[in-house]
CSV table of C-alpha atoms and ligand atoms in Angstrom, one decimal:
chain,number,residue,atom,x,y,z
A,530,UNK,CA,-122.4,-34.0,73.0
A,531,UNK,CA,-122.2,-32.7,76.7
A,532,UNK,CA,-121.7,-29.1,77.2
A,533,UNK,CA,-119.6,-29.5,80.4
A,534,UNK,CA,-115.9,-30.6,79.8
A,535,UNK,CA,-115.0,-32.5,82.9
A,536,UNK,CA,-111.5,-32.8,84.6
A,537,UNK,CA,-110.1,-35.8,82.6
A,538,UNK,CA,-108.7,-37.4,85.8
A,539,UNK,CA,-109.8,-38.9,89.1
A,540,UNK,CA,-108.2,-37.6,92.3
A,541,UNK,CA,-106.2,-40.2,94.2
A,542,UNK,CA,-104.2,-38.1,96.7
A,543,UNK,CA,-105.6,-35.0,98.2
A,544,UNK,CA,-103.9,-32.1,99.9
A,545,UNK,CA,-106.0,-30.4,102.7
A,546,UNK,CA,-106.8,-26.7,102.2
A,547,UNK,CA,-107.0,-24.8,105.4
A,548,UNK,CA,-110.1,-22.7,105.4
A,549,UNK,CA,-110.0,-19.1,106.9
A,550,UNK,CA,-112.4,-16.3,107.6
A,551,UNK,CA,-112.2,-12.8,106.2
A,552,UNK,CA,-111.3,-11.6,109.7
A,553,UNK,CA,-108.3,-14.1,110.0
A,554,UNK,CA,-107.1,-13.1,106.5
A,555,UNK,CA,-107.2,-9.5,107.5
A,556,UNK,CA,-104.6,-10.3,110.2
A,557,UNK,CA,-102.6,-12.5,107.9
A,558,UNK,CA,-102.4,-9.8,105.1
A,559,UNK,CA,-101.5,-7.2,107.5
A,560,UNK,CA,-98.7,-9.4,108.9
A,561,UNK,CA,-97.5,-9.9,105.2
A,562,UNK,CA,-97.4,-6.1,104.8
A,563,UNK,CA,-100.1,-6.4,102.0
A,564,UNK,CA,-97.7,-8.4,99.7
A,565,UNK,CA,-99.3,-11.9,98.8
A,566,UNK,CA,-95.7,-13.1,98.0
A,567,UNK,CA,-95.0,-12.8,101.8
A,568,UNK,CA,-98.0,-15.0,102.8
A,569,UNK,CA,-97.3,-18.5,104.1
A,570,UNK,CA,-99.0,-20.9,101.6
A,571,UNK,CA,-101.2,-22.4,104.3
A,572,UNK,CA,-102.9,-19.0,104.7
A,573,UNK,CA,-104.0,-19.3,101.1
A,574,UNK,CA,-107.2,-21.1,100.0
A,575,UNK,CA,-106.8,-21.0,96.2
A,576,UNK,CA,-103.3,-20.3,95.0
A,577,UNK,CA,-103.3,-18.7,91.5
A,578,UNK,CA,-99.8,-17.1,92.0
A,579,UNK,CA,-98.2,-19.2,89.2
A,580,UNK,CA,-98.7,-22.1,86.9
A,581,UNK,CA,-94.9,-22.9,87.3
A,582,UNK,CA,-93.9,-25.9,89.3
A,583,UNK,CA,-97.5,-26.2,90.7
A,584,UNK,CA,-98.8,-29.0,88.6
A,585,UNK,CA,-100.2,-32.2,90.1
A,586,UNK,CA,-98.2,-35.2,88.9
A,587,UNK,CA,-99.9,-38.3,87.6
A,588,UNK,CA,-99.7,-41.8,89.1
A,589,UNK,CA,-97.3,-42.7,86.2
A,590,UNK,CA,-95.0,-39.8,87.2
A,591,UNK,CA,-95.2,-40.7,90.8
A,592,UNK,CA,-94.3,-44.3,90.1
A,593,UNK,CA,-91.5,-43.1,87.9
A,594,UNK,CA,-90.1,-41.3,91.0
A,595,UNK,CA,-89.5,-44.7,92.6
A,596,UNK,CA,-87.6,-45.8,89.5
A,597,UNK,CA,-85.3,-42.8,89.4
A,598,UNK,CA,-81.7,-43.8,88.9
A,599,UNK,CA,-79.5,-41.5,91.0
A,600,UNK,CA,-76.1,-42.5,89.5
A,601,UNK,CA,-73.8,-39.6,89.0
A,602,UNK,CA,-73.0,-40.4,85.5
A,603,UNK,CA,-75.1,-42.2,82.7
A,604,UNK,CA,-78.2,-42.8,84.8
A,605,UNK,CA,-81.0,-44.7,82.9
A,606,UNK,CA,-83.4,-41.9,84.0
A,607,UNK,CA,-81.2,-39.5,82.1
A,608,UNK,CA,-81.3,-41.6,78.9
A,609,UNK,CA,-85.1,-41.6,79.3
A,610,UNK,CA,-85.3,-37.9,79.6
A,611,UNK,CA,-82.8,-37.3,76.8
A,612,UNK,CA,-84.7,-39.6,74.4
A,613,UNK,CA,-88.1,-37.9,75.3
A,614,UNK,CA,-86.7,-34.5,74.6
A,615,UNK,CA,-84.9,-35.6,71.4
A,616,UNK,CA,-88.0,-37.3,70.1
A,617,UNK,CA,-90.2,-34.3,70.7
A,618,UNK,CA,-87.9,-31.6,69.6
A,619,UNK,CA,-85.7,-33.2,67.0
A,620,UNK,CA,-82.7,-31.5,68.5
A,621,UNK,CA,-79.6,-33.8,68.9
A,622,UNK,CA,-78.0,-32.2,72.0
A,623,UNK,CA,-79.9,-31.9,75.3
A,624,UNK,CA,-78.5,-30.3,78.4
A,625,UNK,CA,-80.5,-30.9,81.7
A,626,UNK,CA,-80.9,-27.9,84.0
A,627,UNK,CA,-82.6,-27.4,87.4
A,628,UNK,CA,-85.2,-25.0,85.8
A,629,UNK,CA,-85.8,-22.7,82.8
A,630,UNK,CA,-83.7,-19.8,83.9
A,631,UNK,CA,-80.7,-22.0,84.3
A,632,UNK,CA,-81.0,-23.0,80.7
A,633,UNK,CA,-81.3,-19.3,79.7
A,634,UNK,CA,-78.2,-18.5,81.7
A,635,UNK,CA,-76.2,-21.2,79.9
A,636,UNK,CA,-77.2,-20.1,76.4
A,637,UNK,CA,-77.6,-16.3,76.7
A,638,UNK,CA,-74.7,-16.0,79.0
A,639,UNK,CA,-72.6,-17.7,76.3
A,640,UNK,CA,-73.8,-15.9,73.3
A,641,UNK,CA,-74.7,-12.5,74.9
A,642,UNK,CA,-72.3,-9.8,76.1
A,643,UNK,CA,-71.8,-6.1,75.5
A,644,UNK,CA,-72.8,-5.0,72.1
A,645,UNK,CA,-75.1,-7.9,71.5
A,646,UNK,CA,-78.8,-7.7,70.7
A,647,UNK,CA,-81.6,-10.2,71.4
A,648,UNK,CA,-85.0,-9.7,69.8
A,649,UNK,CA,-88.2,-11.5,71.0
A,650,UNK,CA,-92.0,-11.4,70.7
A,651,UNK,CA,-91.7,-10.6,74.4
A,652,UNK,CA,-88.8,-11.6,76.7
A,653,UNK,CA,-90.1,-13.2,80.0
A,654,UNK,CA,-88.5,-11.4,83.1
A,655,UNK,CA,-85.8,-14.0,83.8
A,656,UNK,CA,-84.9,-14.2,80.0
A,657,UNK,CA,-84.5,-10.4,80.0
A,658,UNK,CA,-82.6,-10.5,83.2
A,659,UNK,CA,-80.1,-13.1,81.9
A,660,UNK,CA,-79.6,-11.2,78.7
A,661,UNK,CA,-79.1,-7.8,80.4
A,662,UNK,CA,-76.8,-9.5,83.1
A,663,UNK,CA,-74.5,-10.5,80.2
A,664,UNK,CA,-74.2,-6.9,79.1
A,665,UNK,CA,-76.5,-7.5,76.0
A,666,UNK,CA,-79.7,-5.7,75.1
A,667,UNK,CA,-83.2,-7.2,74.9
A,668,UNK,CA,-85.8,-5.7,72.5
A,669,UNK,CA,-89.4,-6.8,72.4
A,670,UNK,CA,-91.4,-6.6,69.2
A,671,UNK,CA,-94.8,-8.1,69.6
A,672,UNK,CA,-97.5,-7.5,67.0
A,673,UNK,CA,-99.7,-4.4,67.3
A,674,UNK,CA,-102.7,-6.4,68.4
A,675,UNK,CA,-100.9,-7.4,71.6
A,676,UNK,CA,-101.2,-3.8,72.8
A,677,UNK,CA,-105.0,-3.9,72.7
A,678,UNK,CA,-106.5,-5.9,75.6
A,679,UNK,CA,-110.0,-5.7,74.2
A,680,UNK,CA,-109.2,-6.9,70.6
A,681,UNK,CA,-110.4,-10.5,70.0
A,682,UNK,CA,-107.6,-11.1,67.5
A,683,UNK,CA,-106.1,-14.6,67.2
A,684,UNK,CA,-102.3,-15.1,67.8
A,685,UNK,CA,-101.6,-11.9,69.7
A,686,UNK,CA,-98.4,-13.7,70.7
A,687,UNK,CA,-96.9,-13.2,67.2
A,688,UNK,CA,-93.7,-11.3,66.5
A,689,UNK,CA,-93.9,-8.3,64.3
A,690,UNK,CA,-91.7,-9.5,61.4
A,691,UNK,CA,-91.5,-6.1,59.6
A,692,UNK,CA,-89.9,-4.7,62.8
A,693,UNK,CA,-87.7,-7.8,62.9
A,694,UNK,CA,-86.3,-7.0,59.4
A,695,UNK,CA,-85.9,-3.3,60.3
A,696,UNK,CA,-84.0,-4.2,63.5
A,697,UNK,CA,-81.7,-6.6,61.6
A,698,UNK,CA,-80.9,-3.8,59.1
A,699,UNK,CA,-80.4,-1.3,62.0
A,700,UNK,CA,-78.1,-3.4,64.2
A,701,UNK,CA,-76.5,-5.7,61.6
A,702,UNK,CA,-77.1,-9.5,61.6
A,703,UNK,CA,-73.6,-10.1,63.1
A,704,UNK,CA,-74.6,-8.3,66.3
A,705,UNK,CA,-77.9,-10.1,66.9
A,706,UNK,CA,-77.1,-12.9,69.2
A,707,UNK,CA,-80.5,-14.6,68.9
A,708,UNK,CA,-84.2,-14.1,67.9
A,709,UNK,CA,-86.5,-15.7,70.6
A,710,UNK,CA,-90.1,-16.7,70.2
A,711,UNK,CA,-91.8,-17.3,73.6
A,712,UNK,CA,-94.6,-19.7,73.1
A,713,UNK,CA,-97.1,-19.0,74.4
A,714,UNK,CA,-96.2,-15.3,75.1
A,715,UNK,CA,-96.4,-15.2,79.0
A,716,UNK,CA,-95.7,-11.5,79.5
A,717,UNK,CA,-98.0,-10.7,76.7
A,718,UNK,CA,-101.1,-12.3,78.3
A,719,UNK,CA,-100.4,-16.0,77.6
A,720,UNK,CA,-101.2,-15.4,73.9
A,721,UNK,CA,-100.2,-18.1,71.3
A,722,UNK,CA,-97.9,-17.8,68.3
A,723,UNK,CA,-99.0,-19.1,64.9
A,724,UNK,CA,-97.1,-21.6,62.8
A,725,UNK,CA,-97.1,-19.1,60.0
A,726,UNK,CA,-95.4,-16.5,62.2
A,727,UNK,CA,-92.8,-19.0,63.4
A,728,UNK,CA,-92.1,-20.0,59.8
A,729,UNK,CA,-91.6,-16.4,58.8
A,730,UNK,CA,-89.3,-15.7,61.7
A,731,UNK,CA,-87.3,-18.9,60.9
A,732,UNK,CA,-87.0,-17.8,57.2
A,733,UNK,CA,-85.7,-14.3,58.2
A,734,UNK,CA,-83.4,-15.7,60.6
A,735,UNK,CA,-81.9,-18.3,58.3
A,736,UNK,CA,-81.6,-15.7,55.5
A,737,UNK,CA,-79.4,-13.6,57.8
A,738,UNK,CA,-77.6,-16.5,59.6
A,739,UNK,CA,-79.1,-15.5,63.0
A,740,UNK,CA,-79.8,-18.2,65.7
A,741,UNK,CA,-83.4,-18.8,66.2
A,742,UNK,CA,-84.5,-20.1,69.7
A,743,UNK,CA,-87.9,-21.1,71.1
A,744,UNK,CA,-88.8,-20.5,74.7
A,745,UNK,CA,-90.9,-23.6,74.7
A,746,UNK,CA,-92.3,-23.9,78.3
A,747,UNK,CA,-95.9,-23.7,77.1
A,748,UNK,CA,-95.6,-25.2,73.6
A,749,UNK,CA,-98.2,-27.9,74.2
A,750,UNK,CA,-100.8,-25.2,75.1
A,751,UNK,CA,-99.6,-23.2,72.1
A,752,UNK,CA,-100.2,-26.3,69.8
A,753,UNK,CA,-103.8,-26.4,70.9
A,754,UNK,CA,-104.4,-22.9,69.4
A,755,UNK,CA,-102.7,-23.8,66.1
A,756,UNK,CA,-104.9,-27.0,65.7
A,757,UNK,CA,-108.1,-25.1,66.4
A,758,UNK,CA,-107.3,-21.6,65.0
A,759,UNK,CA,-104.9,-22.0,62.2
A,760,UNK,CA,-105.9,-23.3,58.8
A,761,UNK,CA,-104.4,-26.5,57.6
A,762,UNK,CA,-103.7,-28.1,61.1
A,763,UNK,CA,-107.2,-29.5,61.8
A,764,UNK,CA,-105.9,-33.1,61.2
A,765,UNK,CA,-102.4,-32.8,62.7
A,766,UNK,CA,-101.9,-34.0,66.2
A,767,UNK,CA,-100.8,-31.6,69.0
A,768,UNK,CA,-97.5,-33.3,69.3
A,769,UNK,CA,-96.8,-33.1,65.4
A,770,UNK,CA,-97.6,-29.4,65.6
A,771,UNK,CA,-95.1,-28.9,68.4
A,772,UNK,CA,-92.5,-31.0,66.4
A,773,UNK,CA,-93.1,-28.8,63.4
A,774,UNK,CA,-92.5,-25.7,65.4
A,775,UNK,CA,-89.3,-27.1,66.9
A,776,UNK,CA,-88.1,-28.0,63.4
A,777,UNK,CA,-88.2,-24.4,62.4
A,778,UNK,CA,-85.8,-23.2,65.2
A,779,UNK,CA,-82.2,-23.9,66.0
A,780,UNK,CA,-82.9,-24.8,69.6
A,781,UNK,CA,-85.0,-24.3,72.7
A,782,UNK,CA,-84.9,-23.3,76.3
A,783,UNK,CA,-87.6,-25.1,78.4
A,784,UNK,CA,-88.9,-24.6,81.9
A,785,UNK,CA,-90.3,-28.1,82.6
A,786,UNK,CA,-92.2,-26.7,85.4
A,787,UNK,CA,-94.9,-25.8,83.0
A,788,UNK,CA,-95.7,-28.2,80.1
A,789,UNK,CA,-93.7,-31.0,81.3
A,790,UNK,CA,-96.0,-31.2,84.3
A,791,UNK,CA,-93.4,-31.5,87.0
A,792,UNK,CA,-92.5,-29.5,90.1
A,793,UNK,CA,-88.8,-28.8,89.1
A,794,UNK,CA,-86.8,-29.1,86.0
A,795,UNK,CA,-85.6,-27.7,82.7
A,796,UNK,CA,-83.4,-28.1,79.7
A,797,UNK,CA,-81.6,-26.5,76.8
A,798,UNK,CA,-81.6,-28.4,73.6
A,799,UNK,CA,-79.7,-27.4,70.4
A,800,UNK,CA,-79.0,-28.4,66.9
A,801,UNK,CA,-75.4,-27.1,66.8
A,802,UNK,CA,-72.6,-29.3,68.4
A,803,UNK,CA,-70.1,-26.5,68.9
A,804,UNK,CA,-72.6,-24.3,70.7
A,805,UNK,CA,-73.8,-27.3,72.8
A,806,UNK,CA,-70.2,-28.1,73.9
A,807,UNK,CA,-69.6,-24.4,74.9
A,808,UNK,CA,-72.9,-24.5,77.0
A,809,UNK,CA,-72.1,-27.9,78.4
A,810,UNK,CA,-68.8,-26.6,79.9
A,811,UNK,CA,-70.8,-24.0,81.8
A,812,UNK,CA,-73.5,-26.6,82.7
A,813,UNK,CA,-70.9,-28.8,84.4
A,814,UNK,CA,-69.4,-25.8,86.3
A,815,UNK,CA,-72.6,-24.4,87.5
A,816,UNK,CA,-75.4,-27.0,87.5
A,817,UNK,CA,-73.9,-30.5,87.5
A,818,UNK,CA,-72.5,-33.3,85.3
A,819,UNK,CA,-73.8,-33.4,81.7
A,820,UNK,CA,-76.2,-36.4,82.5
A,821,UNK,CA,-78.1,-34.8,85.4
A,822,UNK,CA,-77.5,-31.0,85.2
A,823,UNK,CA,-79.3,-29.7,88.3
A,824,UNK,CA,-81.7,-32.7,88.5
A,825,UNK,CA,-82.2,-35.8,90.5
A,826,UNK,CA,-82.8,-39.1,88.5
A,827,UNK,CA,-86.3,-39.2,89.7
A,828,UNK,CA,-87.0,-35.6,88.4
A,829,UNK,CA,-85.8,-36.7,85.0
A,830,UNK,CA,-88.1,-39.7,85.0
A,831,UNK,CA,-91.1,-37.4,85.9
A,832,UNK,CA,-90.1,-35.0,83.0
A,833,UNK,CA,-89.9,-37.8,80.4
A,834,UNK,CA,-93.4,-38.9,81.4
A,835,UNK,CA,-94.8,-35.5,81.6
A,836,UNK,CA,-93.6,-34.5,78.2
A,837,UNK,CA,-95.8,-37.5,76.9
A,838,UNK,CA,-98.9,-36.8,79.0
A,839,UNK,CA,-99.1,-33.1,78.2
A,840,UNK,CA,-99.9,-33.7,74.5
A,841,UNK,CA,-103.0,-36.0,75.4
A,842,UNK,CA,-105.9,-34.5,73.5
A,843,UNK,CA,-108.3,-34.8,76.5
A,844,UNK,CA,-105.8,-33.2,78.8
A,845,UNK,CA,-105.1,-30.3,76.5
A,846,UNK,CA,-108.7,-29.8,75.6
A,847,UNK,CA,-109.7,-29.7,79.3
A,848,UNK,CA,-106.6,-27.3,80.1
A,849,UNK,CA,-107.4,-24.7,77.5
A,850,UNK,CA,-111.2,-24.9,78.1
A,851,UNK,CA,-111.0,-24.7,81.9
A,852,UNK,CA,-108.8,-21.6,81.7
A,853,UNK,CA,-111.3,-20.0,79.2
A,854,UNK,CA,-114.1,-21.0,81.5
A,855,UNK,CA,-112.9,-18.7,84.2
A,856,UNK,CA,-112.3,-16.0,81.7
A,857,UNK,CA,-115.8,-16.3,80.1
A,858,UNK,CA,-117.5,-16.0,83.5
A,859,UNK,CA,-115.6,-13.0,84.4
A,860,UNK,CA,-116.2,-11.3,81.1
A,861,UNK,CA,-120.0,-12.1,81.5
A,862,UNK,CA,-119.9,-10.2,84.8
A,863,UNK,CA,-118.3,-7.2,83.2
A,864,UNK,CA,-114.8,-7.7,84.6
A,865,UNK,CA,-112.2,-6.2,82.2
A,866,UNK,CA,-110.2,-9.2,81.0
A,867,UNK,CA,-107.5,-9.5,78.3
A,868,UNK,CA,-109.0,-11.0,75.2
A,869,UNK,CA,-108.9,-13.7,74.1
A,870,UNK,CA,-108.2,-15.6,77.3
A,871,UNK,CA,-104.7,-17.1,77.3
A,872,UNK,CA,-103.9,-20.8,77.9
A,873,UNK,CA,-102.4,-20.8,81.4
A,874,UNK,CA,-103.9,-17.6,83.0
A,875,UNK,CA,-106.6,-15.1,83.0
A,876,UNK,CA,-105.2,-11.4,83.0
A,877,UNK,CA,-107.5,-8.7,84.5
A,878,UNK,CA,-107.0,-4.9,83.7
A,879,UNK,CA,-106.9,-3.6,87.2
A,880,UNK,CA,-106.8,0.0,86.1
A,881,UNK,CA,-110.2,-0.4,84.4
A,882,UNK,CA,-111.5,-2.4,87.4
A,883,UNK,CA,-110.5,0.4,89.9
A,884,UNK,CA,-110.6,3.6,87.7
A,885,UNK,CA,-110.6,5.7,90.9
A,886,UNK,CA,-107.1,4.3,92.1
A,887,UNK,CA,-104.2,6.3,90.4
A,888,UNK,CA,-101.3,4.2,89.1
A,889,UNK,CA,-99.2,5.7,91.8
A,890,UNK,CA,-101.4,3.8,94.3
A,891,UNK,CA,-101.1,0.5,92.5
A,892,UNK,CA,-104.6,-0.6,91.4
A,893,UNK,CA,-103.2,-4.1,90.7
A,894,UNK,CA,-101.9,-4.5,94.2
A,895,UNK,CA,-105.2,-3.4,95.6
A,896,UNK,CA,-107.1,-6.0,93.5
A,897,UNK,CA,-104.6,-8.8,94.5
A,898,UNK,CA,-105.3,-7.8,98.2
A,899,UNK,CA,-109.0,-7.7,97.8
A,900,UNK,CA,-109.0,-11.2,96.2
A,901,UNK,CA,-107.1,-12.4,99.1
A,902,UNK,CA,-109.3,-10.7,101.8
A,903,UNK,CA,-112.6,-11.8,100.3
A,904,UNK,CA,-111.7,-15.2,99.1
A,905,UNK,CA,-108.3,-16.3,100.3
A,906,UNK,CA,-107.2,-16.3,96.6
A,907,UNK,CA,-103.5,-15.5,96.0
A,908,UNK,CA,-102.5,-14.0,92.6
A,909,UNK,CA,-99.8,-11.8,91.2
A,910,UNK,CA,-99.8,-8.2,90.3
A,911,UNK,CA,-98.1,-7.5,86.8
A,912,UNK,CA,-98.1,-3.7,86.7
A,913,UNK,CA,-96.3,-0.9,88.2
A,914,UNK,CA,-95.3,-2.8,91.4
A,915,UNK,CA,-93.5,-5.4,89.1
A,916,UNK,CA,-92.3,-3.1,86.4
A,917,UNK,CA,-92.5,0.5,87.7
A,918,UNK,CA,-89.4,2.6,87.6
A,919,UNK,CA,-88.6,6.1,89.1
A,920,UNK,CA,-87.4,9.2,87.2
A,921,UNK,CA,-84.6,11.5,88.5
A,922,UNK,CA,-87.2,13.3,90.7
A,923,UNK,CA,-88.4,10.1,92.3
A,924,UNK,CA,-91.6,10.1,90.4
A,925,UNK,CA,-93.1,6.8,89.3
A,926,UNK,CA,-92.8,5.8,85.7
A,927,UNK,CA,-95.7,3.4,85.6
A,928,UNK,CA,-95.8,0.1,83.6
A,929,UNK,CA,-97.6,0.0,80.2
A,930,UNK,CA,-100.6,-1.8,81.9
A,931,UNK,CA,-101.8,-2.5,85.5
A,932,UNK,CA,-102.6,-6.2,85.2
A,933,UNK,CA,-103.4,-8.9,87.7
A,934,UNK,CA,-102.7,-12.5,86.6
A,935,UNK,CA,-104.8,-15.5,87.8
A,936,UNK,CA,-102.4,-18.4,86.7
A,937,UNK,CA,-104.0,-21.8,86.8
A,938,UNK,CA,-101.9,-24.7,88.2
A,939,UNK,CA,-102.2,-27.8,85.9
A,940,UNK,CA,-104.6,-30.5,87.1
A,941,UNK,CA,-104.8,-29.0,90.6
A,942,UNK,CA,-108.1,-27.2,91.0
A,943,UNK,CA,-111.7,-28.4,90.0
A,944,UNK,CA,-114.5,-26.4,88.5
A,945,UNK,CA,-116.0,-25.8,91.9
A,946,UNK,CA,-112.8,-24.1,93.0
A,947,UNK,CA,-113.0,-21.9,89.8
A,948,UNK,CA,-116.7,-21.2,90.6
A,949,UNK,CA,-115.6,-20.1,94.0
A,950,UNK,CA,-113.1,-17.6,92.4
A,951,UNK,CA,-115.9,-16.2,90.2
A,952,UNK,CA,-118.2,-15.8,93.3
A,953,UNK,CA,-115.3,-13.9,94.9
A,954,UNK,CA,-115.2,-11.5,92.0
A,955,UNK,CA,-119.1,-11.0,92.4
A,956,UNK,CA,-118.3,-9.9,96.0
A,957,UNK,CA,-115.6,-7.5,94.8
A,958,UNK,CA,-118.0,-5.9,92.3
A,959,UNK,CA,-120.0,-4.6,95.3
A,960,UNK,CA,-118.4,-1.7,97.0
A,961,UNK,CA,-115.4,-1.5,94.6
A,962,UNK,CA,-115.5,2.3,94.7
A,963,UNK,CA,-114.6,2.2,98.4
A,964,UNK,CA,-111.4,0.2,97.8
A,965,UNK,CA,-108.2,2.2,98.4
A,966,UNK,CA,-104.7,1.9,96.9
A,967,UNK,CA,-101.3,1.4,98.4
A,968,UNK,CA,-98.0,3.1,99.0
A,969,UNK,CA,-94.8,1.2,99.3
A,970,UNK,CA,-93.0,1.4,102.6
A,971,UNK,CA,-90.1,-0.8,101.8
A,972,UNK,CA,-88.5,-1.9,98.5
A,973,UNK,CA,-85.3,-3.6,97.5
A,974,UNK,CA,-83.3,-2.3,94.5
A,975,UNK,CA,-84.1,-5.2,92.2
A,976,UNK,CA,-87.3,-7.3,91.6
A,977,UNK,CA,-89.1,-5.4,94.2
A,978,UNK,CA,-92.5,-7.2,93.8
A,979,UNK,CA,-91.3,-10.3,95.7
A,980,UNK,CA,-90.3,-8.6,98.9
A,981,UNK,CA,-91.8,-5.0,98.9
A,982,UNK,CA,-93.9,-3.9,101.9
A,983,UNK,CA,-97.1,-1.8,101.6
A,984,UNK,CA,-99.6,0.3,103.6
A,985,UNK,CA,-103.0,1.5,102.6
A,986,UNK,CA,-103.4,5.1,101.3
B,524,LIG,N1,-89.8,-18.4,80.1
B,524,LIG,C1,-91.1,-18.2,80.4
B,524,LIG,C2,-92.0,-17.8,79.3
B,524,LIG,C3,-91.6,-18.3,81.7
B,524,LIG,O1,-92.9,-18.1,81.9
B,524,LIG,C4,-90.8,-18.6,82.8
B,524,LIG,C5,-91.2,-18.8,84.1
B,524,LIG,C6,-89.4,-18.9,82.5
B,524,LIG,C7,-89.0,-18.8,81.2
B,524,LIG,C8,-88.4,-19.3,83.5
B,524,LIG,O2,-88.5,-20.5,84.0
B,524,LIG,O3,-89.2,-20.4,86.4
B,524,LIG,O4,-88.3,-22.5,85.4
B,524,LIG,O5,-86.8,-20.6,85.7
B,524,LIG,N2,-92.3,-18.4,84.5
B,524,LIG,C9,-93.0,-18.5,85.8
B,524,LIG,C10,-94.2,-17.7,85.9
B,524,LIG,C11,-92.1,-18.1,87.0
B,524,LIG,O6,-94.8,-17.5,86.9
B,524,LIG,O7,-94.8,-17.2,84.8
B,524,LIG,P1,-88.2,-21.0,85.4
């Protein structure tokens, strides 16, 4: 067997990358007030800001674009997407939305509200925001291992089921609007959830009559881990593994911008007709008619095809191994990386990388800026810039960890792009003691990381 796992595709269309020098990037970054979110994308060489909506579509998906039926009602593209979602999930009621958070808004807005509680392995930011916006409370109960970045434990995305039982006893089953498993657990380092854990959560929920929802945007990547790490699944296909997990829940929200390999789209799918009708009413008011939601016919064609392609064993094998390849190279160089490496991204512990930069000076922001300056690489701080709060004296309450996420777009970059990222880290290792932190000069009241401005300390 070969030791190199190659990209299982040929490149038919290319998008030119504009190269730049460190000198030029210094000016660009200053103009963007040291916030990579404010950089025009053409000033970026390798964009690892997100894996969401950044996939390269296949020739089959692009040819589906031409076949898109743009009828207002009953478009053939809708029936194709509906049947692809039903076949995969087994859920009879499918509601198309323009992206994942719109599906969250439909469901959690409907079942949430003051006094209601949601429990998840970890709520993604938009999930939490939709829940809290409805007046409800969101509680995260990941397993203990998820709090230890250096533990090599498998399935660190699991939910702590003892805590789940205790929370049900504390709040009363009637007040729990839903239990959510995010697979894989994005905010917890892209770590997978085991089938055993999903089965246990399902059992507890059905014993108490609580709605169990999957946030399924990376369920194909999650299935890879179950097949290779969990006993009893060696001979089960990735798609069958996903189908089994869907069968344990009462419904799912999905951002198709991840594992449906498209640039825009999402859906909500449910087992219960009454709940589906309630959500459909809001869908028609806020997104669009029931047979397109927020989508064009061509988007629905691409989603139907993407949901098939993503379970291709060669694709998934390449996907998980190529992300792990970057993680492994960085670990070999002594860069502090969250273990094990997740499916869609490599997470770096910036506090450990720059121990001399105090959290009040945002070590994650410093690392994100250095990666851009030295390599034109754009990535995302997931630390106190994103999650920090202030106490009554205006002192920073830092986030639990100061992470930087290198998210890998699907089918976009080759191994040599990734080797270039590794080389950039080699450059960063030299002289890292001289790197200084940042102070915030402007910030909006909510979601400050998107638009905040910084200056060097
Ligand atoms: N759930 C999870 C687990 C996500 O990672 C995201 C998006 C969403 C829901 C919302 O989906 O963007 O289509 O509205 N994650 C992106 C990211 C933004 O960069 O991780 P959306």
